[in-house]
Amino acid sequence: MSVYLRYIFGLSTAAVSYLWASRLHKAMASLTPLQSVEKISTRVTRILGQNPGPFTLQGTNTYLVGHGAERILIDAGEQNNNAYISELKSVLANEKATISSIVVTHWHLDHVGGLKNVIDEVIGKPVPIYKIKRDHHNEGIDFNYVDDGFKVSVDGATLKFIATPGHTADHSSIWLEEDRALFSGDCILGEGTSVFECLRDYMISLKRILELEPTVIYPGHGPVVNEARKKVEEYIFHRSKRENDIVEFMTGAGRVTSMDIVNTVYSTTPPSVRLAARNNVVLHLDKLIKDGRVEQSGIEYALITPSKQ
C-alpha cells in the first residue's frame, strides 16, 4: 500500500470513528437504563461491565449462566475494571457459586480485556476459556479454540457455539438450548445497529440467526431483545435497503467511484462526514463484488450486466 493510500485510509478510519462517536454521544442520553446486576431469567444473570461509552452503550453485557454451584461466564468486560470485578464477586458470593469456564464471543477488548482479572482476582485458578479462533493472529491468551457447534454445559444450562462472523471474523453467538435463547455478542445489539468488518459474512450470519428462531436475544450491549425475530428482520432490512440504493444508482451509470455513490446515496449527509459514509459504501461494494454483481477496475466500480455473467 502506498504512503498516499495509507494516509487516505487513516483519514477514512478516523472519520468513521468520528461519525460513530458523534452519533452515539447524542444517543447516550436516550439509552434504556440498565441495572448493574439483573437476573434476567432463571438461568441467566447479566452483569454490566461498568464501562459505559459511545461504543459500549450502557456497558459491555457479561452473563453468568447456570443453576448450581458452577456457572459459565460469557465475556469478561474490559481490562482492570475494579467496579466490574467487585460486582462479579458479589454475585458469585450471593449465589454461592464459582465460574467453571468462560465463553468468549469475539476478540474485541471490551469482551476479552478483563479475562486475566477474572482469572486472577475472582476465580483464583485457570479455567477453560472457549473461543472460535481468530486466524493469523497471536491473541496472547491461552484460549481453548473451538469450532461451530461446540457445546459446554453446567447444571441447568447447555451452551452451543454458533459461528456468526461479520462483526469480526472470529465472532460467535451462543445458543442456550434449554430456553432457545441466543447470546448475540455484538452481532445484534439491544439498541441501535452494529458495525461489521465483512458485510457479506454479516448478512449470512443474520439470516442464520433468523433461521434459529430464538425466543429471546441477550445482546453484548443494550437491553434484552424480547421480540427477537422482529429485531433480526429489522437488521436485515436496514442493510438490504442500503445495498438496493447503491445498486439502483449504479444501474445505467457506467463506471463510478465510491465517492460518486456517496454523493448520491448519502446526499443528505453533511459533507464533513461523507468520508466516513464512504467506508460503508466500500463494504457494500466489497459484498457485491463477492456476490458477482459488481466488478472493480482501479478506483472505479461497475455493475456486471447479465451478458457478462
PDB file of C-alpha atoms in Angstrom:
ATOM      1  CA  MET A   1       0.000   0.000   0.000  1.00  0.00           C
ATOM      2  CA  SER A   2       1.432   3.398  -0.969  1.00  0.00           C
ATOM      3  CA  VAL A   3       2.052   6.146   1.567  1.00  0.00           C
ATOM      4  CA  TYR A   4      -0.758   8.149  -0.031  1.00  0.00           C
ATOM      5  CA  LEU A   5      -3.231   5.268   0.275  1.00  0.00           C
ATOM      6  CA  ARG A   6      -2.201   4.693   3.896  1.00  0.00           C
ATOM      7  CA  TYR A   7      -2.860   8.381   4.542  1.00  0.00           C
ATOM      8  CA  ILE A   8      -6.285   8.222   2.895  1.00  0.00           C
ATOM      9  CA  PHE A   9      -7.132   5.020   4.776  1.00  0.00           C
ATOM     10  CA  GLY A  10      -6.097   6.692   8.016  1.00  0.00           C
ATOM     11  CA  LEU A  11      -8.329   9.655   7.287  1.00  0.00           C
ATOM     12  CA  SER A  12     -11.225   7.337   6.440  1.00  0.00           C
ATOM     13  CA  THR A  13     -10.783   5.320   9.628  1.00  0.00           C
ATOM     14  CA  ALA A  14     -10.619   8.474  11.726  1.00  0.00           C
ATOM     15  CA  ALA A  15     -13.698   9.852  10.015  1.00  0.00           C
ATOM     16  CA  VAL A  16     -15.631   6.638  10.637  1.00  0.00           C
ATOM     17  CA  SER A  17     -14.694   6.783  14.308  1.00  0.00           C
ATOM     18  CA  TYR A  18     -15.756  10.412  14.492  1.00  0.00           C
ATOM     19  CA  LEU A  19     -19.073   9.715  12.779  1.00  0.00           C
ATOM     20  CA  TRP A  20     -19.990   6.853  15.078  1.00  0.00           C
ATOM     21  CA  ALA A  21     -18.785   8.631  18.201  1.00  0.00           C
ATOM     22  CA  SER A  22     -20.711  11.818  17.402  1.00  0.00           C
ATOM     23  CA  ARG A  23     -23.885   9.888  16.663  1.00  0.00           C
ATOM     24  CA  LEU A  24     -23.619   7.701  19.719  1.00  0.00           C
ATOM     25  CA  HIS A  25     -22.743  10.531  22.092  1.00  0.00           C
ATOM     26  CA  LYS A  26     -26.019  12.176  21.086  1.00  0.00           C
ATOM     27  CA  ALA A  27     -27.873   8.914  21.620  1.00  0.00           C
ATOM     28  CA  MET A  28     -26.351   8.104  25.036  1.00  0.00           C
ATOM     29  CA  ALA A  29     -28.937  10.166  26.905  1.00  0.00           C
ATOM     30  CA  SER A  30     -31.787   8.206  25.327  1.00  0.00           C
ATOM     31  CA  LEU A  31     -30.454   4.733  26.122  1.00  0.00           C
ATOM     32  CA  THR A  32     -32.594   2.405  28.230  1.00  0.00           C
ATOM     33  CA  PRO A  33     -31.291   2.426  31.836  1.00  0.00           C
ATOM     34  CA  LEU A  34     -29.912  -0.961  32.878  1.00  0.00           C
ATOM     35  CA  GLN A  35     -29.224  -2.276  36.360  1.00  0.00           C
ATOM     36  CA  SER A  36     -25.611  -3.128  37.162  1.00  0.00           C
ATOM     37  CA  VAL A  37     -26.750  -6.644  38.024  1.00  0.00           C
ATOM     38  CA  GLU A  38     -30.008  -8.241  36.964  1.00  0.00           C
ATOM     39  CA  LYS A  39     -31.306 -11.796  36.989  1.00  0.00           C
ATOM     40  CA  ILE A  40     -32.971 -11.815  33.576  1.00  0.00           C
ATOM     41  CA  SER A  41     -34.118 -15.449  33.626  1.00  0.00           C
ATOM     42  CA  THR A  42     -33.978 -18.413  35.965  1.00  0.00           C
ATOM     43  CA  ARG A  43     -30.715 -19.458  34.298  1.00  0.00           C
ATOM     44  CA  VAL A  44     -29.114 -16.130  33.381  1.00  0.00           C
ATOM     45  CA  THR A  45     -27.737 -13.173  35.365  1.00  0.00           C
ATOM     46  CA  ARG A  46     -26.494 -10.124  33.474  1.00  0.00           C
ATOM     47  CA  ILE A  47     -23.575  -8.173  34.969  1.00  0.00           C
ATOM     48  CA  LEU A  48     -22.767  -4.861  33.291  1.00  0.00           C
ATOM     49  CA  GLY A  49     -19.096  -4.268  32.525  1.00  0.00           C
ATOM     50  CA  GLN A  50     -19.183  -0.854  34.234  1.00  0.00           C
ATOM     51  CA  ASN A  51     -17.736   0.706  31.069  1.00  0.00           C
ATOM     52  CA  PRO A  52     -20.456   2.886  29.510  1.00  0.00           C
ATOM     53  CA  GLY A  53     -19.459   4.879  26.451  1.00  0.00           C
ATOM     54  CA  PRO A  54     -20.290   5.818  22.866  1.00  0.00           C
ATOM     55  CA  PHE A  55     -19.202   2.420  21.533  1.00  0.00           C
ATOM     56  CA  THR A  56     -20.188   0.219  24.501  1.00  0.00           C
ATOM     57  CA  LEU A  57     -23.572   1.919  25.130  1.00  0.00           C
ATOM     58  CA  GLN A  58     -24.624   1.186  28.738  1.00  0.00           C
ATOM     59  CA  GLY A  59     -21.534  -1.013  29.043  1.00  0.00           C
ATOM     60  CA  THR A  60     -20.497  -4.484  27.936  1.00  0.00           C
ATOM     61  CA  ASN A  61     -23.006  -7.140  28.972  1.00  0.00           C
ATOM     62  CA  THR A  62     -21.452 -10.189  30.609  1.00  0.00           C
ATOM     63  CA  TYR A  63     -23.573 -13.139  31.656  1.00  0.00           C
ATOM     64  CA  LEU A  64     -23.418 -15.822  34.346  1.00  0.00           C
ATOM     65  CA  VAL A  65     -25.284 -18.896  33.158  1.00  0.00           C
ATOM     66  CA  GLY A  66     -26.489 -21.966  35.039  1.00  0.00           C
ATOM     67  CA  HIS A  67     -28.277 -23.091  38.198  1.00  0.00           C
ATOM     68  CA  GLY A  68     -25.861 -24.824  40.515  1.00  0.00           C
ATOM     69  CA  ALA A  69     -22.568 -24.264  42.274  1.00  0.00           C
ATOM     70  CA  GLU A  70     -20.689 -23.935  38.980  1.00  0.00           C
ATOM     71  CA  ARG A  71     -21.534 -21.319  36.348  1.00  0.00           C
ATOM     72  CA  ILE A  72     -20.329 -20.335  32.894  1.00  0.00           C
ATOM     73  CA  LEU A  73     -19.291 -16.721  32.318  1.00  0.00           C
ATOM     74  CA  ILE A  74     -19.968 -15.268  28.863  1.00  0.00           C
ATOM     75  CA  ASP A  75     -17.447 -12.490  28.080  1.00  0.00           C
ATOM     76  CA  ALA A  76     -15.325 -10.739  30.700  1.00  0.00           C
ATOM     77  CA  GLY A  77     -15.517  -6.991  30.136  1.00  0.00           C
ATOM     78  CA  GLU A  78     -12.516  -4.700  29.807  1.00  0.00           C
ATOM     79  CA  GLN A  79      -9.117  -4.772  31.488  1.00  0.00           C
ATOM     80  CA  ASN A  80      -8.562  -3.587  35.062  1.00  0.00           C
ATOM     81  CA  ASN A  81     -12.153  -2.511  35.725  1.00  0.00           C
ATOM     82  CA  ASN A  82     -12.339  -2.822  39.508  1.00  0.00           C
ATOM     83  CA  ALA A  83     -16.028  -1.898  39.637  1.00  0.00           C
ATOM     84  CA  TYR A  84     -16.906  -4.825  37.361  1.00  0.00           C
ATOM     85  CA  ILE A  85     -14.743  -7.280  39.298  1.00  0.00           C
ATOM     86  CA  SER A  86     -16.446  -6.173  42.516  1.00  0.00           C
ATOM     87  CA  GLU A  87     -19.910  -6.734  41.033  1.00  0.00           C
ATOM     88  CA  LEU A  88     -18.942 -10.162  39.700  1.00  0.00           C
ATOM     89  CA  LYS A  89     -17.527 -11.247  43.060  1.00  0.00           C
ATOM     90  CA  SER A  90     -20.668 -10.066  44.831  1.00  0.00           C
ATOM     91  CA  VAL A  91     -22.985 -12.014  42.514  1.00  0.00           C
ATOM     92  CA  LEU A  92     -20.976 -15.216  42.909  1.00  0.00           C
ATOM     93  CA  ALA A  93     -20.924 -14.833  46.689  1.00  0.00           C
ATOM     94  CA  ASN A  94     -24.685 -14.296  46.824  1.00  0.00           C
ATOM     95  CA  GLU A  95     -25.274 -17.287  44.550  1.00  0.00           C
ATOM     96  CA  LYS A  96     -22.710 -19.416  46.428  1.00  0.00           C
ATOM     97  CA  ALA A  97     -21.264 -20.253  43.036  1.00  0.00           C
ATOM     98  CA  THR A  98     -17.951 -20.346  41.173  1.00  0.00           C
ATOM     99  CA  ILE A  99     -17.029 -19.973  37.497  1.00  0.00           C
ATOM    100  CA  SER A 100     -16.071 -23.283  35.903  1.00  0.00           C
ATOM    101  CA  SER A 101     -15.412 -21.970  32.391  1.00  0.00           C
ATOM    102  CA  ILE A 102     -15.547 -18.810  30.297  1.00  0.00           C
ATOM    103  CA  VAL A 103     -17.057 -18.403  26.844  1.00  0.00           C
ATOM    104  CA  VAL A 104     -15.883 -15.532  24.633  1.00  0.00           C
ATOM    105  CA  THR A 105     -17.938 -14.159  21.729  1.00  0.00           C
ATOM    106  CA  HIS A 106     -15.110 -12.315  19.913  1.00  0.00           C
ATOM    107  CA  TRP A 107     -11.733 -10.655  20.295  1.00  0.00           C
ATOM    108  CA  HIS A 108     -12.690  -7.025  20.985  1.00  0.00           C
ATOM    109  CA  LEU A 109     -11.071  -5.720  24.153  1.00  0.00           C
ATOM    110  CA  ASP A 110     -14.315  -4.766  25.878  1.00  0.00           C
ATOM    111  CA  HIS A 111     -15.153  -8.504  25.794  1.00  0.00           C
ATOM    112  CA  VAL A 112     -11.756 -10.150  26.433  1.00  0.00           C
ATOM    113  CA  GLY A 113      -9.729  -7.433  28.182  1.00  0.00           C
ATOM    114  CA  GLY A 114     -10.893  -8.484  31.644  1.00  0.00           C
ATOM    115  CA  LEU A 115     -10.070 -12.186  31.307  1.00  0.00           C
ATOM    116  CA  LYS A 116      -6.840 -12.046  33.317  1.00  0.00           C
ATOM    117  CA  ASN A 117      -8.524 -10.003  36.053  1.00  0.00           C
ATOM    118  CA  VAL A 118     -11.376 -12.514  36.284  1.00  0.00           C
ATOM    119  CA  ILE A 119      -8.974 -15.482  36.419  1.00  0.00           C
ATOM    120  CA  ASP A 120      -6.589 -13.914  38.939  1.00  0.00           C
ATOM    121  CA  GLU A 121      -8.948 -11.926  41.152  1.00  0.00           C
ATOM    122  CA  VAL A 122     -12.253 -13.815  41.004  1.00  0.00           C
ATOM    123  CA  ILE A 123     -11.635 -17.481  40.185  1.00  0.00           C
ATOM    124  CA  GLY A 124      -8.106 -17.828  41.524  1.00  0.00           C
ATOM    125  CA  LYS A 125      -7.063 -20.643  39.209  1.00  0.00           C
ATOM    126  CA  PRO A 126      -7.015 -21.370  35.459  1.00  0.00           C
ATOM    127  CA  VAL A 127     -10.270 -22.497  33.867  1.00  0.00           C
ATOM    128  CA  PRO A 128     -11.055 -23.281  30.206  1.00  0.00           C
ATOM    129  CA  ILE A 129     -11.677 -20.178  28.076  1.00  0.00           C
ATOM    130  CA  TYR A 130     -13.565 -21.184  24.948  1.00  0.00           C
ATOM    131  CA  LYS A 131     -13.500 -19.171  21.745  1.00  0.00           C
ATOM    132  CA  ILE A 132     -13.556 -19.535  17.958  1.00  0.00           C
ATOM    133  CA  LYS A 133     -10.065 -18.961  16.533  1.00  0.00           C
ATOM    134  CA  ARG A 134      -9.043 -15.652  15.012  1.00  0.00           C
ATOM    135  CA  ASP A 135      -6.889 -16.658  12.044  1.00  0.00           C
ATOM    136  CA  HIS A 136      -3.409 -15.226  11.552  1.00  0.00           C
ATOM    137  CA  HIS A 137      -3.310 -13.531  14.948  1.00  0.00           C
ATOM    138  CA  ASN A 138      -1.389 -14.347  18.097  1.00  0.00           C
ATOM    139  CA  GLU A 139      -4.015 -13.429  20.648  1.00  0.00           C
ATOM    140  CA  GLY A 140      -1.742 -13.666  23.672  1.00  0.00           C
ATOM    141  CA  ILE A 141      -4.326 -15.588  25.710  1.00  0.00           C
ATOM    142  CA  ASP A 142      -4.417 -19.328  26.357  1.00  0.00           C
ATOM    143  CA  PHE A 143      -7.752 -19.952  24.654  1.00  0.00           C
ATOM    144  CA  ASN A 144      -9.344 -23.349  24.123  1.00  0.00           C
ATOM    145  CA  TYR A 145     -10.205 -22.876  20.454  1.00  0.00           C
ATOM    146  CA  VAL A 146     -13.455 -24.491  19.375  1.00  0.00           C
ATOM    147  CA  ASP A 147     -15.483 -24.937  16.199  1.00  0.00           C
ATOM    148  CA  ASP A 148     -19.037 -24.114  15.250  1.00  0.00           C
ATOM    149  CA  GLY A 149     -21.372 -26.428  17.163  1.00  0.00           C
ATOM    150  CA  PHE A 150     -19.096 -26.965  20.187  1.00  0.00           C
ATOM    151  CA  LYS A 151     -21.033 -27.367  23.432  1.00  0.00           C
ATOM    152  CA  VAL A 152     -20.204 -26.621  27.057  1.00  0.00           C
ATOM    153  CA  SER A 153     -22.579 -27.235  29.935  1.00  0.00           C
ATOM    154  CA  VAL A 154     -23.195 -26.824  33.659  1.00  0.00           C
ATOM    155  CA  ASP A 155     -26.168 -27.695  35.824  1.00  0.00           C
ATOM    156  CA  GLY A 156     -29.230 -26.186  34.146  1.00  0.00           C
ATOM    157  CA  ALA A 157     -27.560 -24.836  31.008  1.00  0.00           C
ATOM    158  CA  THR A 158     -26.148 -26.180  27.760  1.00  0.00           C
ATOM    159  CA  LEU A 159     -24.391 -23.622  25.579  1.00  0.00           C
ATOM    160  CA  LYS A 160     -23.649 -24.175  21.893  1.00  0.00           C
ATOM    161  CA  PHE A 161     -21.296 -22.086  19.744  1.00  0.00           C
ATOM    162  CA  ILE A 162     -22.938 -20.628  16.629  1.00  0.00           C
ATOM    163  CA  ALA A 163     -20.381 -19.133  14.242  1.00  0.00           C
ATOM    164  CA  THR A 164     -21.671 -15.690  13.234  1.00  0.00           C
ATOM    165  CA  PRO A 165     -18.782 -13.879  11.522  1.00  0.00           C
ATOM    166  CA  GLY A 166     -19.149 -10.406  10.093  1.00  0.00           C
ATOM    167  CA  HIS A 167     -18.824  -8.068  13.044  1.00  0.00           C
ATOM    168  CA  THR A 168     -15.436  -9.763  13.366  1.00  0.00           C
ATOM    169  CA  ALA A 169     -14.090 -12.840  11.601  1.00  0.00           C
ATOM    170  CA  ASP A 170     -13.999 -14.809  14.868  1.00  0.00           C
ATOM    171  CA  HIS A 171     -17.440 -13.766  16.111  1.00  0.00           C
ATOM    172  CA  SER A 172     -19.749 -16.365  17.599  1.00  0.00           C
ATOM    173  CA  SER A 173     -23.180 -16.205  19.141  1.00  0.00           C
ATOM    174  CA  ILE A 174     -24.023 -18.614  21.949  1.00  0.00           C
ATOM    175  CA  TRP A 175     -27.184 -20.722  21.941  1.00  0.00           C
ATOM    176  CA  LEU A 176     -28.796 -21.629  25.279  1.00  0.00           C
ATOM    177  CA  GLU A 177     -30.517 -24.884  24.379  1.00  0.00           C
ATOM    178  CA  GLU A 178     -32.850 -25.130  27.358  1.00  0.00           C
ATOM    179  CA  ASP A 179     -34.513 -21.761  26.631  1.00  0.00           C
ATOM    180  CA  ARG A 180     -33.883 -21.397  22.873  1.00  0.00           C
ATOM    181  CA  ALA A 181     -32.222 -18.100  23.807  1.00  0.00           C
ATOM    182  CA  LEU A 182     -29.324 -16.516  21.938  1.00  0.00           C
ATOM    183  CA  PHE A 183     -26.409 -14.572  23.395  1.00  0.00           C
ATOM    184  CA  SER A 184     -25.731 -12.491  20.297  1.00  0.00           C
ATOM    185  CA  GLY A 185     -22.448 -10.820  21.228  1.00  0.00           C
ATOM    186  CA  ASP A 186     -22.066  -7.742  19.013  1.00  0.00           C
ATOM    187  CA  CYS A 187     -23.824  -9.273  16.004  1.00  0.00           C
ATOM    188  CA  ILE A 188     -27.120  -7.840  17.297  1.00  0.00           C
ATOM    189  CA  LEU A 189     -27.366  -5.063  19.873  1.00  0.00           C
ATOM    190  CA  GLY A 190     -30.201  -4.275  22.229  1.00  0.00           C
ATOM    191  CA  GLU A 191     -30.411  -0.748  20.823  1.00  0.00           C
ATOM    192  CA  GLY A 192     -29.180   0.720  17.543  1.00  0.00           C
ATOM    193  CA  THR A 193     -27.265  -1.193  14.881  1.00  0.00           C
ATOM    194  CA  SER A 194     -23.874  -2.852  14.928  1.00  0.00           C
ATOM    195  CA  VAL A 195     -20.776  -2.282  12.804  1.00  0.00           C
ATOM    196  CA  PHE A 196     -19.044  -5.004  10.819  1.00  0.00           C
ATOM    197  CA  GLU A 197     -15.796  -5.978   9.122  1.00  0.00           C
ATOM    198  CA  CYS A 198     -17.382  -8.021   6.323  1.00  0.00           C
ATOM    199  CA  LEU A 199     -20.927  -7.268   5.212  1.00  0.00           C
ATOM    200  CA  ARG A 200     -21.346 -10.458   3.203  1.00  0.00           C
ATOM    201  CA  ASP A 201     -20.486 -12.640   6.210  1.00  0.00           C
ATOM    202  CA  TYR A 202     -22.593 -10.420   8.442  1.00  0.00           C
ATOM    203  CA  MET A 203     -25.726 -10.829   6.301  1.00  0.00           C
ATOM    204  CA  ILE A 204     -25.239 -14.608   6.192  1.00  0.00           C
ATOM    205  CA  SER A 205     -24.939 -14.614   9.985  1.00  0.00           C
ATOM    206  CA  LEU A 206     -28.116 -12.562  10.428  1.00  0.00           C
ATOM    207  CA  LYS A 207     -30.035 -14.990   8.219  1.00  0.00           C
ATOM    208  CA  ARG A 208     -28.640 -17.918  10.184  1.00  0.00           C
ATOM    209  CA  ILE A 209     -29.859 -16.340  13.423  1.00  0.00           C
ATOM    210  CA  LEU A 210     -33.270 -15.771  11.845  1.00  0.00           C
ATOM    211  CA  GLU A 211     -33.474 -19.471  10.974  1.00  0.00           C
ATOM    212  CA  LEU A 212     -32.678 -20.428  14.589  1.00  0.00           C
ATOM    213  CA  GLU A 213     -35.876 -18.663  15.707  1.00  0.00           C
ATOM    214  CA  PRO A 214     -34.637 -17.647  19.177  1.00  0.00           C
ATOM    215  CA  THR A 215     -37.314 -16.861  21.734  1.00  0.00           C
ATOM    216  CA  VAL A 216     -35.174 -14.052  23.163  1.00  0.00           C
ATOM    217  CA  ILE A 217     -31.826 -12.396  22.425  1.00  0.00           C
ATOM    218  CA  TYR A 218     -29.309 -11.445  25.115  1.00  0.00           C
ATOM    219  CA  PRO A 219     -27.026  -8.932  23.355  1.00  0.00           C
ATOM    220  CA  GLY A 220     -23.440  -7.918  24.034  1.00  0.00           C
ATOM    221  CA  HIS A 221     -24.626  -4.348  24.623  1.00  0.00           C
ATOM    222  CA  GLY A 222     -28.032  -2.925  25.488  1.00  0.00           C
ATOM    223  CA  PRO A 223     -31.247  -4.380  26.883  1.00  0.00           C
ATOM    224  CA  VAL A 224     -32.743  -7.816  26.340  1.00  0.00           C
ATOM    225  CA  VAL A 225     -34.435  -8.223  22.948  1.00  0.00           C
ATOM    226  CA  ASN A 226     -37.775  -9.917  23.567  1.00  0.00           C
ATOM    227  CA  GLU A 227     -39.071  -9.518  20.006  1.00  0.00           C
ATOM    228  CA  ALA A 228     -36.158 -11.462  18.577  1.00  0.00           C
ATOM    229  CA  ARG A 229     -37.486 -12.164  15.096  1.00  0.00           C
ATOM    230  CA  LYS A 230     -38.596  -8.572  14.577  1.00  0.00           C
ATOM    231  CA  LYS A 231     -35.163  -7.252  15.599  1.00  0.00           C
ATOM    232  CA  VAL A 232     -33.251  -9.568  13.250  1.00  0.00           C
ATOM    233  CA  GLU A 233     -35.586  -8.740  10.365  1.00  0.00           C
ATOM    234  CA  GLU A 234     -35.049  -5.016  11.023  1.00  0.00           C
ATOM    235  CA  TYR A 235     -31.268  -5.515  10.827  1.00  0.00           C
ATOM    236  CA  ILE A 236     -31.554  -7.429   7.546  1.00  0.00           C
ATOM    237  CA  PHE A 237     -33.930  -4.845   6.059  1.00  0.00           C
ATOM    238  CA  HIS A 238     -31.680  -1.939   7.045  1.00  0.00           C
ATOM    239  CA  ARG A 239     -28.615  -3.380   5.323  1.00  0.00           C
ATOM    240  CA  SER A 240     -30.541  -4.699   2.307  1.00  0.00           C
ATOM    241  CA  LYS A 241     -32.130  -1.294   1.681  1.00  0.00           C
ATOM    242  CA  ARG A 242     -28.751   0.433   1.571  1.00  0.00           C
ATOM    243  CA  GLU A 243     -27.460  -2.181  -0.864  1.00  0.00           C
ATOM    244  CA  ASN A 244     -30.531  -1.723  -3.062  1.00  0.00           C
ATOM    245  CA  ASP A 245     -29.983   2.058  -3.052  1.00  0.00           C
ATOM    246  CA  ILE A 246     -26.408   1.553  -4.263  1.00  0.00           C
ATOM    247  CA  VAL A 247     -27.398  -0.888  -6.997  1.00  0.00           C
ATOM    248  CA  GLU A 248     -30.186   1.417  -8.141  1.00  0.00           C
ATOM    249  CA  PHE A 249     -27.744   4.310  -8.524  1.00  0.00           C
ATOM    250  CA  MET A 250     -25.200   2.154 -10.357  1.00  0.00           C
ATOM    251  CA  THR A 251     -27.768   0.807 -12.811  1.00  0.00           C
ATOM    252  CA  GLY A 252     -27.093   2.580 -16.091  1.00  0.00           C
ATOM    253  CA  ALA A 253     -24.454   4.833 -14.531  1.00  0.00           C
ATOM    254  CA  GLY A 254     -21.478   3.082 -16.101  1.00  0.00           C
ATOM    255  CA  ARG A 255     -18.274   3.172 -14.096  1.00  0.00           C
ATOM    256  CA  VAL A 256     -18.441   5.094 -10.824  1.00  0.00           C
ATOM    257  CA  THR A 257     -16.228   5.711  -7.828  1.00  0.00           C
ATOM    258  CA  SER A 258     -17.205   5.088  -4.242  1.00  0.00           C
ATOM    259  CA  MET A 259     -17.469   8.860  -3.700  1.00  0.00           C
ATOM    260  CA  ASP A 260     -19.838   9.134  -6.675  1.00  0.00           C
ATOM    261  CA  ILE A 261     -22.092   6.706  -4.831  1.00  0.00           C
ATOM    262  CA  VAL A 262     -21.693   8.536  -1.523  1.00  0.00           C
ATOM    263  CA  ASN A 263     -22.604  11.885  -3.061  1.00  0.00           C
ATOM    264  CA  THR A 264     -25.864  10.424  -4.369  1.00  0.00           C
ATOM    265  CA  VAL A 265     -26.924   7.752  -1.895  1.00  0.00           C
ATOM    266  CA  TYR A 266     -25.793   9.838   1.104  1.00  0.00           C
ATOM    267  CA  SER A 267     -26.783  13.168  -0.450  1.00  0.00           C
ATOM    268  CA  THR A 268     -28.426  14.363   2.775  1.00  0.00           C
ATOM    269  CA  THR A 269     -25.337  13.543   4.841  1.00  0.00           C
ATOM    270  CA  PRO A 270     -23.233  16.605   5.774  1.00  0.00           C
ATOM    271  CA  PRO A 271     -20.091  16.870   3.621  1.00  0.00           C
ATOM    272  CA  SER A 272     -17.960  16.781   6.771  1.00  0.00           C
ATOM    273  CA  VAL A 273     -18.825  13.123   7.403  1.00  0.00           C
ATOM    274  CA  ARG A 274     -19.099  11.799   3.853  1.00  0.00           C
ATOM    275  CA  LEU A 275     -15.625  10.288   4.046  1.00  0.00           C
ATOM    276  CA  ALA A 276     -16.946   8.144   6.870  1.00  0.00           C
ATOM    277  CA  ALA A 277     -20.010   7.220   4.794  1.00  0.00           C
ATOM    278  CA  ARG A 278     -17.597   6.111   2.075  1.00  0.00           C
ATOM    279  CA  ASN A 279     -16.365   3.343   4.376  1.00  0.00           C
ATOM    280  CA  ASN A 280     -19.890   1.872   4.498  1.00  0.00           C
ATOM    281  CA  VAL A 281     -20.196   2.141   0.713  1.00  0.00           C
ATOM    282  CA  VAL A 282     -16.881   0.315   0.211  1.00  0.00           C
ATOM    283  CA  LEU A 283     -18.044  -2.501   2.491  1.00  0.00           C
ATOM    284  CA  HIS A 284     -21.257  -2.794   0.474  1.00  0.00           C
ATOM    285  CA  LEU A 285     -19.276  -2.796  -2.794  1.00  0.00           C
ATOM    286  CA  ASP A 286     -16.987  -5.497  -1.419  1.00  0.00           C
ATOM    287  CA  LYS A 287     -20.045  -7.654  -0.742  1.00  0.00           C
ATOM    288  CA  LEU A 288     -21.439  -7.011  -4.232  1.00  0.00           C
ATOM    289  CA  ILE A 289     -18.079  -7.999  -5.751  1.00  0.00           C
ATOM    290  CA  LYS A 290     -18.070 -11.245  -3.763  1.00  0.00           C
ATOM    291  CA  ASP A 291     -21.667 -11.840  -4.861  1.00  0.00           C
ATOM    292  CA  GLY A 292     -20.592 -11.491  -8.504  1.00  0.00           C
ATOM    293  CA  ARG A 293     -22.754  -8.440  -9.113  1.00  0.00           C
ATOM    294  CA  VAL A 294     -20.071  -5.721  -9.335  1.00  0.00           C
ATOM    295  CA  GLU A 295     -16.604  -5.530 -10.896  1.00  0.00           C
ATOM    296  CA  GLN A 296     -13.770  -3.208  -9.893  1.00  0.00           C
ATOM    297  CA  SER A 297     -11.123  -1.548 -12.042  1.00  0.00           C
ATOM    298  CA  GLY A 298      -8.788   0.666 -10.052  1.00  0.00           C
ATOM    299  CA  ILE A 299     -10.950   3.101  -8.099  1.00  0.00           C
ATOM    300  CA  GLU A 300     -13.973   2.564 -10.346  1.00  0.00           C
ATOM    301  CA  TYR A 301     -16.838   0.113  -9.991  1.00  0.00           C
ATOM    302  CA  ALA A 302     -19.498  -1.091 -12.408  1.00  0.00           C
ATOM    303  CA  LEU A 303     -22.458  -3.421 -12.267  1.00  0.00           C
ATOM    304  CA  ILE A 304     -21.948  -6.697 -14.089  1.00  0.00           C
ATOM    305  CA  THR A 305     -24.634  -6.941 -16.739  1.00  0.00           C
ATOM    306  CA  PRO A 306     -26.401 -10.281 -17.356  1.00  0.00           C
ATOM    307  CA  SER A 307     -24.473 -10.733 -20.626  1.00  0.00           C
ATOM    308  CA  LYS A 308     -21.179 -10.693 -18.654  1.00  0.00           C
ATOM    309  CA  GLN A 309     -22.340 -13.149 -16.017  1.00  0.00           C
TER     310      GLN A 309
END
